[in-house]
XYZ file of C-alpha atoms in Angstrom:
664
model
C 45.056 222.683 -302.777
C 46.269 218.812 -303.582
C 46.861 215.868 -301.125
C 50.058 214.637 -301.924
C 53.187 216.240 -299.756
C 54.671 217.587 -303.435
C 51.300 219.237 -304.162
C 51.420 220.692 -300.596
C 54.823 222.424 -301.450
C 52.908 223.406 -305.069
C 50.414 225.305 -303.522
C 52.507 226.741 -300.595
C 55.102 227.781 -303.162
C 52.896 229.811 -304.972
C 51.017 231.482 -302.184
C 54.212 232.488 -300.512
C 55.480 233.794 -303.261
C 52.659 235.828 -304.415
C 52.389 239.511 -304.058
C 49.589 241.346 -305.740
C 47.946 244.997 -305.682
C 43.977 245.197 -305.291
C 43.249 247.662 -308.469
C 42.379 251.252 -307.079
C 38.998 251.501 -309.242
C 36.254 249.377 -307.429
C 34.695 249.005 -310.969
C 37.469 247.644 -312.510
C 38.147 244.661 -310.968
C 34.519 244.913 -308.334
C 36.038 244.758 -305.208
C 36.698 247.492 -302.872
C 39.938 249.139 -302.706
C 42.708 247.679 -300.427
C 46.658 248.726 -299.450
C 49.043 245.344 -300.933
C 48.283 242.442 -299.317
C 50.520 239.214 -299.025
C 49.079 236.051 -300.039
C 50.824 233.578 -297.560
C 51.309 230.041 -297.128
C 48.054 227.665 -295.242
C 50.525 224.818 -293.420
C 49.468 221.553 -292.504
C 50.167 220.736 -288.561
C 52.394 218.527 -287.556
C 52.322 214.800 -288.120
C 52.093 212.559 -285.079
C 51.153 209.168 -285.334
C 47.255 207.898 -283.901
C 48.688 206.712 -280.566
C 50.073 210.110 -280.368
C 46.233 211.675 -281.398
C 44.989 209.807 -278.695
C 46.848 210.632 -276.294
C 46.540 214.001 -276.382
C 43.050 214.122 -276.800
C 42.492 212.135 -273.838
C 44.162 214.051 -271.572
C 42.577 217.182 -273.087
C 39.365 215.832 -271.920
C 40.358 213.815 -269.072
C 43.351 215.948 -267.227
C 43.413 219.480 -268.493
C 45.109 220.844 -265.330
C 48.128 218.072 -265.633
C 47.568 216.913 -262.034
C 51.275 215.712 -262.465
C 53.508 218.569 -263.437
C 54.248 218.654 -259.860
C 55.705 215.599 -260.088
C 58.411 215.845 -262.738
C 61.771 215.901 -262.179
C 61.255 215.047 -258.298
C 63.226 212.343 -255.725
C 61.143 209.488 -254.919
C 60.735 210.808 -250.795
C 59.548 214.622 -252.573
C 57.458 212.768 -254.730
C 55.903 210.164 -252.378
C 55.011 213.508 -249.924
C 53.612 215.408 -253.014
C 51.377 212.139 -252.942
C 50.440 212.078 -249.989
C 49.878 216.462 -249.884
C 47.643 214.869 -253.380
C 45.295 212.171 -251.666
C 44.831 214.028 -248.214
C 45.024 217.765 -248.485
C 45.396 217.464 -244.650
C 49.098 217.311 -245.259
C 48.652 220.729 -247.233
C 48.286 222.927 -244.177
C 48.749 220.510 -241.305
C 52.524 220.955 -241.013
C 52.041 225.010 -240.519
C 49.341 224.557 -238.356
C 49.575 227.569 -235.647
C 47.841 227.720 -232.428
C 46.845 231.447 -233.868
C 44.779 229.802 -236.884
C 42.926 227.248 -234.108
C 41.130 229.835 -232.245
C 39.755 231.459 -235.491
C 38.692 227.596 -236.471
C 37.647 226.672 -232.931
C 35.793 230.382 -233.637
C 33.774 229.141 -236.528
C 33.436 225.440 -235.846
C 31.287 225.545 -232.861
C 29.388 229.064 -234.153
C 28.147 226.393 -237.440
C 27.492 223.801 -234.691
C 24.841 225.586 -233.257
C 23.285 226.121 -236.626
C 24.312 222.233 -237.702
C 22.692 220.802 -235.167
C 19.121 222.217 -235.753
C 19.431 222.470 -239.149
C 20.609 218.088 -238.708
C 17.439 217.712 -236.720
C 15.302 219.410 -239.390
C 16.671 217.853 -242.804
C 16.516 215.310 -241.465
C 12.781 214.969 -240.843
C 12.458 216.294 -243.638
C 13.634 213.620 -245.624
C 11.317 211.657 -243.338
C 13.737 210.079 -241.271
C 14.675 209.920 -237.506
C 15.667 213.191 -236.564
C 18.676 211.636 -234.672
C 20.248 210.595 -238.103
C 20.620 214.132 -238.797
C 22.707 215.286 -235.965
C 24.538 211.387 -236.856
C 25.386 213.243 -240.873
C 26.743 215.962 -238.574
C 29.122 213.884 -237.328
C 30.961 211.231 -239.273
C 31.099 213.152 -243.066
C 32.946 216.651 -241.555
C 35.852 214.332 -239.688
C 36.543 212.609 -243.160
C 35.922 215.843 -245.333
C 38.485 217.708 -243.071
C 41.516 214.949 -244.342
C 39.819 214.377 -248.130
C 38.247 217.774 -248.813
C 40.457 220.849 -250.663
C 37.542 223.473 -249.464
C 39.035 225.559 -246.086
C 35.553 227.027 -245.747
C 33.032 224.202 -246.860
C 30.855 223.453 -243.767
C 29.968 219.813 -244.124
C 26.225 218.284 -243.197
C 22.118 217.339 -244.706
C 20.961 219.829 -247.164
C 17.701 220.372 -247.559
C 17.327 219.914 -251.557
C 18.811 216.037 -251.160
C 17.020 215.677 -248.169
C 13.666 216.680 -250.172
C 14.631 214.862 -253.079
C 15.807 211.518 -251.350
C 12.405 211.973 -249.236
C 10.538 211.856 -252.233
C 11.328 209.855 -254.170
C 12.295 207.358 -251.553
C 8.308 207.619 -250.203
C 6.762 207.316 -253.267
C 8.105 203.692 -253.288
C 7.822 202.867 -249.704
C 5.766 204.942 -246.791
C 8.311 205.856 -244.075
C 5.833 205.582 -242.091
C 4.018 201.746 -242.764
C 7.757 200.273 -243.294
C 10.479 202.449 -241.425
C 12.892 199.747 -241.513
C 12.364 198.941 -245.037
C 12.591 203.042 -245.441
C 16.376 203.173 -243.616
C 17.645 200.595 -245.558
C 16.857 202.139 -248.599
C 18.196 205.965 -247.383
C 21.068 204.558 -245.980
C 21.462 202.149 -249.250
C 20.887 205.272 -251.729
C 23.082 207.275 -249.312
C 25.563 204.920 -250.937
C 25.830 204.596 -254.151
C 25.272 208.483 -253.964
C 28.884 208.464 -252.427
C 30.068 205.377 -255.116
C 28.633 208.069 -258.152
C 30.551 210.802 -256.424
C 33.707 209.198 -255.756
C 34.217 207.301 -259.549
C 32.827 210.161 -261.278
C 36.362 211.945 -259.139
C 38.945 209.473 -259.542
C 37.495 208.839 -263.225
C 37.190 212.823 -264.154
C 34.109 213.005 -265.175
C 33.800 215.795 -263.640
C 32.525 217.656 -266.763
C 28.958 215.663 -266.437
C 27.592 217.749 -263.616
C 27.880 220.324 -265.492
C 24.694 219.173 -267.385
C 22.470 220.593 -264.741
C 22.999 224.074 -265.764
C 22.319 227.849 -263.798
C 19.424 228.071 -265.378
C 17.965 224.669 -264.614
C 19.239 224.707 -260.972
C 18.245 228.285 -260.761
C 14.120 227.190 -260.987
C 14.543 224.028 -259.260
C 16.100 225.131 -256.018
C 12.992 228.238 -256.239
C 10.319 225.254 -256.566
C 11.907 222.816 -254.497
C 12.312 226.355 -251.947
C 9.007 226.362 -252.658
C 7.519 223.500 -252.253
C 9.591 222.790 -248.837
C 8.013 225.716 -247.426
C 4.333 225.286 -248.340
C 5.000 221.337 -246.843
C 5.992 222.832 -243.221
C 2.145 224.056 -242.658
C 1.786 221.155 -241.117
C 3.970 221.715 -238.249
C 2.996 225.395 -238.501
C -0.355 225.417 -238.091
C -0.392 221.463 -235.904
C -1.630 219.201 -238.341
C -2.419 215.465 -237.463
C -3.075 214.521 -241.168
C -1.427 215.671 -244.127
C -0.629 214.441 -247.619
C 2.887 212.727 -248.061
C 2.144 214.264 -252.274
C 4.890 217.200 -252.915
C 2.602 219.084 -255.537
C 1.655 222.426 -254.343
C -1.715 221.501 -254.821
C -2.065 218.707 -252.634
C -0.140 220.274 -250.323
C -2.560 223.539 -250.373
C -5.729 220.743 -250.462
C -4.523 218.731 -247.548
C -3.299 222.678 -245.638
C -7.172 223.872 -245.906
C -8.901 220.117 -245.858
C -7.389 219.842 -242.487
C -8.535 223.053 -240.861
C -10.144 221.377 -237.889
C -6.536 220.144 -237.015
C -5.269 223.600 -236.926
C -3.701 224.968 -232.922
C -3.950 228.492 -232.325
C -1.376 227.894 -229.855
C 1.074 225.823 -232.549
C 0.513 228.766 -234.612
C 0.912 231.540 -232.190
C 3.906 230.538 -231.576
C 5.242 228.825 -234.731
C 5.007 232.090 -236.379
C 6.104 233.995 -233.445
C 9.674 232.461 -233.787
C 9.508 232.096 -237.549
C 9.424 236.193 -237.601
C 12.022 235.279 -235.188
C 13.991 233.241 -237.834
C 13.368 235.469 -240.582
C 14.133 238.780 -238.686
C 17.428 238.027 -237.509
C 18.692 236.744 -241.370
C 17.418 240.127 -242.441
C 19.673 241.642 -240.102
C 22.517 239.569 -241.112
C 22.502 240.223 -244.784
C 22.053 243.701 -244.397
C 25.094 243.591 -241.459
C 27.298 240.818 -242.487
C 29.682 242.061 -239.259
C 26.172 240.410 -237.194
C 26.772 237.049 -238.996
C 26.316 235.750 -235.350
C 22.583 236.783 -235.124
C 21.302 234.287 -238.167
C 23.859 231.567 -237.062
C 22.889 231.709 -233.290
C 19.035 232.566 -233.963
C 18.508 228.586 -234.972
C 19.612 227.577 -231.394
C 18.373 229.666 -229.325
C 14.993 228.880 -230.801
C 14.996 225.438 -230.390
C 16.156 226.232 -226.107
C 13.444 229.238 -226.236
C 10.916 226.983 -227.737
C 12.015 224.013 -226.397
C 11.597 226.222 -222.669
C 8.007 226.948 -222.675
C 7.107 223.702 -223.860
C 8.465 222.345 -221.393
C 7.350 224.681 -218.754
C 3.707 224.701 -219.963
C 3.202 220.932 -220.507
C 0.512 220.637 -218.593
C -1.293 223.590 -220.765
C -0.434 223.052 -224.234
C -1.644 219.517 -224.995
C -1.985 220.273 -228.583
C 1.007 221.014 -229.512
C 3.678 218.130 -231.778
C 7.070 217.335 -229.882
C 10.078 215.571 -231.506
C 9.996 213.235 -228.053
C 13.060 210.239 -227.473
C 16.515 210.493 -229.086
C 18.722 208.214 -228.209
C 21.917 209.330 -227.000
C 25.019 207.335 -227.787
C 27.869 207.106 -231.084
C 26.709 206.198 -234.732
C 25.385 202.746 -234.796
C 27.178 200.943 -237.577
C 24.268 200.815 -240.648
C 26.674 198.725 -243.161
C 24.071 195.657 -242.468
C 21.560 197.428 -242.993
C 22.346 198.834 -247.233
C 20.151 197.026 -249.495
C 21.880 195.383 -252.259
C 18.686 192.749 -254.105
C 15.522 192.987 -253.851
C 12.854 194.904 -255.750
C 13.789 198.104 -254.334
C 16.895 198.399 -255.359
C 16.953 200.447 -258.655
C 14.905 202.838 -256.458
C 17.860 203.269 -254.300
C 20.397 203.728 -256.874
C 18.197 206.234 -258.574
C 17.579 207.968 -255.432
C 21.589 207.615 -254.544
C 23.008 209.220 -258.356
C 20.168 211.631 -258.402
C 20.956 213.146 -254.643
C 24.651 212.359 -256.220
C 24.062 214.800 -258.470
C 22.794 217.807 -256.766
C 24.628 217.117 -253.850
C 28.073 217.300 -255.578
C 26.367 220.236 -257.794
C 25.584 222.592 -254.477
C 29.201 221.909 -253.005
C 31.075 222.589 -255.422
C 29.863 225.413 -256.500
C 29.965 226.606 -252.207
C 33.762 225.907 -252.332
C 34.601 227.319 -255.402
C 32.001 230.755 -254.551
C 34.241 230.762 -250.443
C 37.920 229.942 -251.858
C 37.427 232.566 -254.711
C 36.973 235.058 -251.974
C 39.937 234.081 -250.585
C 42.069 233.496 -253.739
C 42.820 229.913 -253.824
C 41.769 227.183 -255.963
C 39.240 224.233 -254.912
C 40.091 221.184 -256.718
C 36.983 219.997 -258.285
C 38.181 216.048 -258.572
C 39.472 215.919 -255.154
C 36.065 216.981 -254.025
C 33.865 214.807 -256.240
C 35.971 211.799 -254.599
C 36.236 213.504 -250.957
C 32.202 214.134 -250.945
C 31.918 210.501 -252.088
C 34.049 208.765 -249.319
C 32.939 210.562 -247.424
C 28.939 209.321 -248.762
C 30.146 205.609 -248.622
C 31.094 205.772 -245.360
C 28.387 208.014 -244.281
C 26.297 204.804 -245.290
C 27.800 202.565 -243.356
C 27.614 204.378 -239.939
C 23.220 205.027 -239.867
C 24.310 208.334 -242.292
C 22.203 210.031 -244.925
C 23.790 212.139 -247.992
C 25.830 214.629 -247.110
C 27.619 217.935 -248.998
C 28.127 221.647 -247.992
C 25.824 223.642 -247.562
C 25.491 227.107 -248.423
C 24.355 228.962 -245.279
C 26.338 227.017 -243.185
C 29.684 227.965 -244.997
C 29.134 231.138 -245.723
C 28.537 231.131 -241.241
C 31.812 229.610 -241.486
C 33.403 231.886 -243.568
C 31.906 234.624 -242.266
C 32.745 233.798 -238.753
C 36.954 233.400 -239.671
C 37.725 230.186 -240.353
C 40.848 229.537 -242.061
C 41.247 225.533 -242.796
C 38.843 222.848 -242.688
C 39.550 222.282 -238.324
C 36.005 224.203 -238.447
C 34.592 220.756 -239.122
C 36.288 218.745 -236.321
C 35.769 221.361 -234.071
C 31.730 221.325 -235.210
C 31.712 217.253 -235.361
C 33.234 216.940 -232.118
C 30.614 219.013 -230.743
C 27.729 217.571 -231.987
C 29.455 214.815 -230.905
C 29.263 216.264 -226.513
C 25.630 216.761 -228.062
C 24.883 212.577 -229.501
C 26.613 212.533 -226.075
C 25.439 214.010 -223.229
C 23.011 216.337 -224.280
C 20.277 214.367 -226.553
C 17.324 214.503 -223.388
C 17.866 217.816 -223.686
C 15.600 217.396 -226.931
C 12.866 215.518 -226.039
C 10.038 218.569 -225.459
C 11.423 220.737 -228.398
C 8.095 221.239 -230.594
C 8.275 220.669 -234.312
C 6.945 223.840 -235.401
C 10.318 225.001 -234.573
C 11.932 222.849 -236.831
C 9.372 223.740 -239.392
C 10.264 227.252 -238.901
C 14.549 226.404 -238.873
C 13.842 224.904 -242.299
C 11.924 227.144 -243.976
C 13.955 230.373 -243.155
C 16.716 228.281 -244.584
C 14.978 227.259 -248.071
C 13.771 230.592 -248.255
C 17.455 232.234 -249.454
C 17.079 229.457 -252.592
C 14.443 231.658 -254.120
C 17.391 233.373 -256.257
C 14.496 235.914 -258.409
C 17.128 238.375 -259.288
C 19.044 235.701 -260.866
C 16.063 234.885 -263.199
C 15.503 238.038 -264.110
C 19.141 238.171 -265.279
C 17.902 235.058 -266.958
C 15.490 236.726 -268.989
C 17.541 239.628 -269.853
C 20.072 237.676 -271.263
C 18.839 234.259 -272.356
C 15.736 233.631 -273.250
C 15.800 229.730 -273.509
C 17.755 229.800 -270.559
C 14.844 231.774 -268.389
C 12.376 229.233 -270.104
C 14.104 226.000 -268.960
C 13.985 227.742 -265.389
C 10.570 228.280 -265.891
C 10.113 224.744 -266.841
C 11.836 223.435 -263.728
C 10.315 225.771 -261.514
C 6.783 224.780 -262.270
C 7.632 221.044 -263.219
C 8.694 221.199 -259.238
C 5.444 223.134 -258.299
C 2.867 221.204 -260.155
C 4.349 217.842 -261.575
C 7.361 216.143 -259.246
C 10.791 217.200 -257.669
C 12.502 214.657 -259.650
C 10.360 215.171 -262.991
C 10.332 218.614 -261.945
C 14.165 218.555 -262.507
C 14.068 215.638 -265.136
C 11.884 218.721 -267.618
C 14.577 221.223 -266.648
C 17.418 218.735 -267.645
C 15.301 217.872 -270.727
C 15.244 221.800 -272.027
C 18.588 222.179 -271.068
C 19.670 219.789 -273.719
C 17.217 220.630 -276.095
C 19.412 223.860 -275.705
C 22.698 222.025 -276.758
C 21.482 220.226 -279.069
C 19.271 223.008 -281.265
C 23.095 225.034 -280.682
C 25.004 222.343 -282.626
C 22.829 220.868 -285.162
C 21.290 225.148 -286.089
C 25.049 226.656 -285.355
C 25.061 230.007 -287.022
C 25.964 231.113 -290.090
C 26.305 234.433 -291.294
C 26.986 236.882 -294.652
C 30.777 239.111 -294.032
C 31.551 242.183 -295.975
C 34.318 244.415 -295.723
C 34.898 247.196 -293.412
C 36.947 250.100 -295.719
C 40.604 250.260 -295.241
C 41.616 246.872 -293.468
C 41.523 243.898 -294.180
C 38.664 243.034 -291.526
C 35.550 241.642 -292.955
C 32.488 241.627 -290.378
C 29.083 241.152 -290.397
C 27.049 243.835 -291.720
C 24.808 243.628 -289.499
C 26.398 244.212 -286.762
C 28.787 246.800 -288.313
C 26.563 249.095 -290.288
C 30.153 250.261 -292.153
C 31.361 246.622 -293.272
C 30.508 246.739 -297.081
C 29.671 243.779 -298.961
C 32.113 242.677 -301.594
C 31.220 242.845 -305.291
C 30.833 239.597 -307.026
C 31.669 238.005 -303.789
C 29.263 236.124 -301.094
C 31.765 236.186 -297.982
C 29.772 233.572 -295.069
C 30.979 232.137 -291.864
C 30.215 229.062 -290.077
C 30.854 229.488 -286.509
C 31.050 225.923 -285.231
C 32.267 222.430 -286.354
C 30.819 221.050 -288.637
C 29.961 217.336 -288.767
C 26.890 214.879 -288.984
C 24.538 216.663 -286.810
C 24.640 219.991 -289.190
C 26.662 219.089 -292.026
C 22.843 219.074 -294.404
C 22.039 222.305 -292.291
C 24.858 223.772 -293.571
C 24.724 223.009 -296.960
C 21.163 224.044 -297.440
C 21.360 226.915 -295.097
C 24.364 228.242 -297.691
C 22.850 227.520 -300.388
C 19.976 229.647 -299.393
C 23.004 232.438 -298.919
C 23.687 232.067 -302.391
C 19.946 232.329 -303.565
C 18.681 235.379 -301.552
C 22.351 237.257 -302.734
C 21.375 236.315 -306.259
C 17.842 237.324 -306.096
C 19.139 241.102 -304.782
C 21.655 241.153 -307.009
C 19.269 241.135 -309.621
C 16.870 242.801 -307.955
C 19.252 245.716 -308.230
C 20.848 244.837 -311.567
C 24.915 244.764 -309.791
C 27.433 242.623 -310.547
C 26.868 238.832 -311.452
C 27.760 236.621 -308.585
C 31.287 234.525 -308.787
C 33.275 233.927 -305.515
C 31.531 231.904 -302.809
C 34.124 232.048 -300.192
C 33.498 230.115 -296.620
C 34.636 231.409 -293.331
C 36.015 228.740 -291.637
C 37.886 230.609 -288.531
C 35.285 229.252 -286.317
C 34.838 225.137 -287.464
C 36.906 223.791 -284.676
C 36.336 220.510 -286.126
C 35.227 218.306 -289.322
C 34.179 214.653 -289.529
C 33.622 212.474 -292.398
C 29.832 213.781 -293.162
C 31.273 217.678 -293.374
C 33.942 216.547 -295.684
C 31.118 215.655 -297.849
C 28.522 218.528 -297.104
C 32.327 220.571 -297.855
C 32.962 218.171 -301.075
C 29.057 218.279 -302.313
C 28.725 222.018 -301.775
C 31.142 222.965 -304.167
C 30.306 220.522 -307.316
C 26.658 222.216 -306.509
C 28.470 226.051 -306.817
C 30.567 224.841 -309.910
C 27.165 223.984 -311.347
C 25.772 227.590 -310.997
C 29.617 228.695 -312.586
C 30.683 229.647 -309.260
C 33.870 229.319 -307.277
C 33.995 228.108 -303.955
C 36.928 229.117 -301.602
C 37.701 228.001 -298.385
C 39.405 230.778 -296.179
C 41.519 229.926 -292.563
C 40.709 226.640 -291.607
C 42.181 225.361 -288.439
C 44.651 222.936 -288.310
C 43.287 219.272 -287.601
C 40.322 220.229 -289.761
C 42.657 221.081 -292.338
C 44.219 217.633 -291.073
C 41.351 216.009 -292.401
C 40.543 217.927 -296.161
C 43.649 217.007 -296.393
C 43.768 213.167 -295.845
C 40.398 213.278 -297.051
C 41.797 214.676 -300.378
C 38.898 216.688 -301.450
C 41.566 219.916 -301.595
C 42.781 218.412 -304.706
C 39.297 219.148 -306.604
C 39.762 222.977 -305.328
C 42.867 223.850 -307.073
C 45.495 226.140 -306.192
C 43.543 229.137 -305.794
C 40.952 227.386 -303.851
C 42.544 227.310 -299.642
C 43.318 230.733 -298.018
C 44.795 231.552 -295.068
C 42.338 234.771 -294.608
C 39.543 236.143 -296.105
C 41.024 238.877 -297.513
C 43.766 237.416 -299.147
C 41.120 235.141 -301.136
C 39.239 238.230 -302.068
C 42.607 240.011 -303.021
C 44.155 237.213 -305.225
C 41.240 235.955 -306.845
C 40.444 239.881 -307.739
C 43.915 240.039 -309.213
C 43.391 237.008 -311.091
C 39.907 238.500 -313.104
C 41.642 241.454 -313.322
C 44.532 239.501 -315.470
C 42.174 237.263 -317.782
C 41.590 238.933 -320.782
């Protein structure tokens, strides 16, 4: 195949008109008997300018869903309406909203509020923040999400993982007890940068970045975090006053047993009693989904009962730690507390990005899960912008990082939520609590917050998913275990970093060491498959047919070249050992080679020269369109000749064996 257009046409004409019959005798021409095969033309893709290619490539990368297709051939007014619906999904469902939908949303909103209030207070403590911050974070962000979000069932608020990571990373830099004001400033600043990062990913349509957090990584990370969080709550369940701030399993357990003299039997009895109650209600709801309200109402019920007990027995229960005073009123502005200069800015940015990625991953995954159950789509980029903007606004109104919570979203879904109005109802309930009910939480014991956190995070330990990883992909399981033990024994952020590193290593391994295989013919067909997979597939005498299942480029071109030469050497040794027919031709099936660069082209060229020195013909079969175009532009096809490029492996075998037969 030549590089010029005339040469291409000459080659195409030759292959378009050539029809050869494979010989019936395998001994005569050293091939398996085949039916008549027509030799087809190998075409170049349609000619495009560099700008057209760049436009198409960028469109595939950033706009695979073609978000502007609805705007085509529409009037100006219709485009304005569609634009409002695109940027503000509330305009999609608000015009058709009905009283029946409101009834369902009110019920679900009140239900998730009963869960969000105690969880908000608990998760704020987990992030080493004042409990009131957790309630603030359950008021403003849900209102913003209800306008910008595209999920009907996502219940927004603080979550355990983001709270844990933020509390761990910030507390390593600034003590929350020694300098609470600076710590609070860094928390709001980290929330701002988390929102900025999330919104930027959505606006620039770079959501694929979060895909580097693989499922295997998250399974191990969340399980490890759940164990650490649960062990940290022993402080509240045992009534320990002096407890380690470290988040590794060894210091935590050491602190638990070193402070045995601080254990309070009243706290232990009441704390583990309420923990058992919460776990039992959770099991009831899991086994009977129609009784979802049992576990949904259990946290608030526990808070009310434990608060009443502590208040009524306060003269006798001196060793029980309580929340204390919580200020009434709406979220105070915190824009003046954002920390944009100073030595701790880098800590705030790093914390914001990591918590932003984690919360974004959880929020989108939860939203898509419940959308699939109701057969509607959640736009990932819109979700990124919605979550990002609500966190940016939250950072200016005394909130910390929020996203969609799986537990609250599950309750919201089971309670019959129809639209994002359920978030508005939840926020309104939190508003009433902030304005009028805060003094009621004064005697709420800390052990009930610890019990609520343990009950919430224990569901993050997904041992069934870990077992499935082991059965399906051992390297994924290794990444999962690295994440799990890294979180337990090193630290939360470093454990996550190790797991991401293992996942990236897995990607690099697949990229740099792609799968190559020998193909054999299934008798009576034009199908060529791996003989180790299909036992009926037979190697074709005098041919070595190889396949590469990867793009060929700088990262793997040397490996592919060396691996093909090794296949050739092993085939020749096997032929010599079995006194078989001499190897004459090597065919490279490029069906799965989706791309090639200059390094790959050079490797193909060098491979042809090496094989020619060994008197072996080198043939390419079925290159993809963009691969064919680059091979043509590089002018290396001239060296392959008229019988060096075929549309299919079967046609190559048939045509080349016929040429051998025709030779004297």
